[in-house]
Amino acid sequence: MSDTATDYRQMWADLGLDLPMHDALLEAVGGMYGATFMSQSNRPEGMGYLDFVMSEVHGLRIKELDDFRKSGGKVVGTYCLYVPEEIIRAAGAWSVGLCAGAEWAYDEVEQVLPRNTCALIKSMMGFKLGKVCPYLEESDLLIGETTCDGKKKAYEELGKHQNLYVMELPQMKRDKDLAFWRSELVDLIGKLEEMTGKKVTAESLATSIKEVNDKRRALQRIAAARAADPSPISGLDSLLAVQVAFYDDVPRFTQSMNALADELEKRVADGIGVAPKGAPRILITGTPMALPNWKLHEIVEKAGGVVVGEEMCTGSRYYEKLVSEDAATLDAMLDDIAEKYLDINCACFTPNTGRIDDVIRMAKDLNADGVIDYALNFCGTYQIESAGVAKAVQAAGVPVLRIETDYSPEDVGQLSTRVEAFLEML
Ligand code: BJ8
C-alpha cells in the first residue's frame, strides 16, 4: 500500500476521505497483502507488476483518475460483471470495478441495511459511508444493476449519497429477454453520451471491444497455464490478476499480463511450479471475491493445495467469453455485446444450469482433484444453487466441499480444519 506520508494526502483530503480511517484501512490491507502474498515462495517475476500496482492502489492509480478527470474525462464505477466496460470506454469514460471485499463501517451500514445482508453488499455500503474509498469518490457515475434483491435494494440507499444509474437486468435468457437487455444497452449509451458529451460510434466501440478482448485474452493465457502440473502460478496470484483487471489501465495491464503469461508458459515448459507436482488441485466456484478478499485461497494454499481455477465473476466468468470482433455496424456490435453479456452464468438467473456445465468442464480441463463451492452468508441465490452444484459435480466424479463464510477472520481456524480434511481425503 502507499506510504501514507507521501504527497497523496492532499489528493485524498480533496476527495473528502476520512483520513484517519483511510490510514487505518491502508495499513490493514497493506499488512494483509504482505503476509498473504509476499510470503509465497517461488513466485513468477511478472508478479512484480501486480505488487507495484497494489503498492500504489490508492496512490498512483488514483492520481491517474484524478488527472483524467481534471482534463475533462469521466470515471464510471461498477459493481457487477453485467455492466459492459466496452460501452463505457467507447463513450470516452474510464471504468473502475469497485471493491467490496472487506468489512468496513458495519456499525453505520447496519443503520440502513439489515444485519443479515451479504458481506459484499455491506462492504459496498461501508466503503461509502466510511469515506475510505478514493475510487468511489473519483466516480462521476455509479452504475448498478438489478441482479439479486439485496444489491437492487441497497442501490436505493447508495443512490442517496452518489450519482447512480441502475440497469435493469432480466432474470431469464429467452429471446425476449435478450431483446430487452439490448434495449438497456441502448439506454446506457444515451446516459453515458449525455455525461461525457461524446458519441459512441462504430469506430469507438470496435476499438474498445478489441481492447477489452485483448485484456481477457491475456487472462485466458494465464488461466490456460494453470492447467499444468505443477501449476506455474499460485491461485492467490491468479486471483489477484483478475481483481486488478477491474480497475487498472487497460492497455498497460494487458501488456503486463501477456508478459506474465510468457513467463508462465516458459515455466510450464521447464516444469517449474509453485507447489510440488501432485499437490491437490482445487477449483473454486461461487460468489465473487472482491479485493481484498483472499481468505479462502490463502487457507487452501497454506494447507498444501493449489487453486487452479475460479468459476466465479472474479475468475472465468470475467475472461472466458469474448465479444465478437466481426461486426461492422454499431447495431451489430450491440447485438454481440448483448449476447455475450447475457451469456454470463450468475445465480440471479433462472434456470442457471450453464454454471454447472462450466464447473464440470473446468474441473476436467484443469485436472482438478476437488471443487470447493463458496457462498457468502446471506447470499440466497448462491446458497440455494450450492446443493445442486455439489450433486452434479459429485456425480461427474469430482469431490466437493461446500463452504459458507463472510469476510471476518473469525472462522479461519474452523475453515482451515475443514479444508485440510478435504485435501487429505482427495
Ligand atoms: S454477475 S455474481 S457480480 S450479481 S454475494 S451481492 S449475488 S447476495 S455478487 Fe454478482 Fe454480478 Fe452475479 Fe457476478 Fe447478491 Fe449474493 Fe451478495 Fe452477490
PDB file of N, CA, C and O in Angstrom, residues 11 168-169 324 411:
ATOM      1  N   MET A  11      -4.512  14.959  -2.024  1.00  0.00           N
ATOM      2  CA  MET A  11      -5.473  14.437  -3.012  1.00  0.00           C
ATOM      3  C   MET A  11      -6.602  13.682  -2.285  1.00  0.00           C
ATOM      4  O   MET A  11      -7.786  13.876  -2.600  1.00  0.00           O
ATOM      5  N   GLU A 168     -31.553  -2.358 -15.809  1.00  0.00           N
ATOM      6  CA  GLU A 168     -32.443  -3.477 -15.477  1.00  0.00           C
ATOM      7  C   GLU A 168     -31.992  -4.732 -16.210  1.00  0.00           C
ATOM      8  O   GLU A 168     -31.968  -4.773 -17.442  1.00  0.00           O
ATOM      9  N   LEU A 169     -31.642  -5.729 -15.418  1.00  0.00           N
ATOM     10  CA  LEU A 169     -31.161  -6.985 -15.997  1.00  0.00           C
ATOM     11  C   LEU A 169     -32.285  -8.013 -15.929  1.00  0.00           C
ATOM     12  O   LEU A 169     -32.844  -8.233 -14.854  1.00  0.00           O
ATOM     13  N   SER A 324     -17.724 -10.774 -30.038  1.00  0.00           N
ATOM     14  CA  SER A 324     -17.265 -10.997 -31.420  1.00  0.00           C
ATOM     15  C   SER A 324     -16.660  -9.704 -31.980  1.00  0.00           C
ATOM     16  O   SER A 324     -17.149  -8.609 -31.710  1.00  0.00           O
ATOM     17  N   ASP A 411     -13.681 -17.265  11.500  1.00  0.00           N
ATOM     18  CA  ASP A 411     -13.864 -18.702  11.219  1.00  0.00           C
ATOM     19  C   ASP A 411     -12.677 -19.315  10.476  1.00  0.00           C
ATOM     20  O   ASP A 411     -12.770 -20.432   9.967  1.00  0.00           O
TER      21      ASP A 411
END
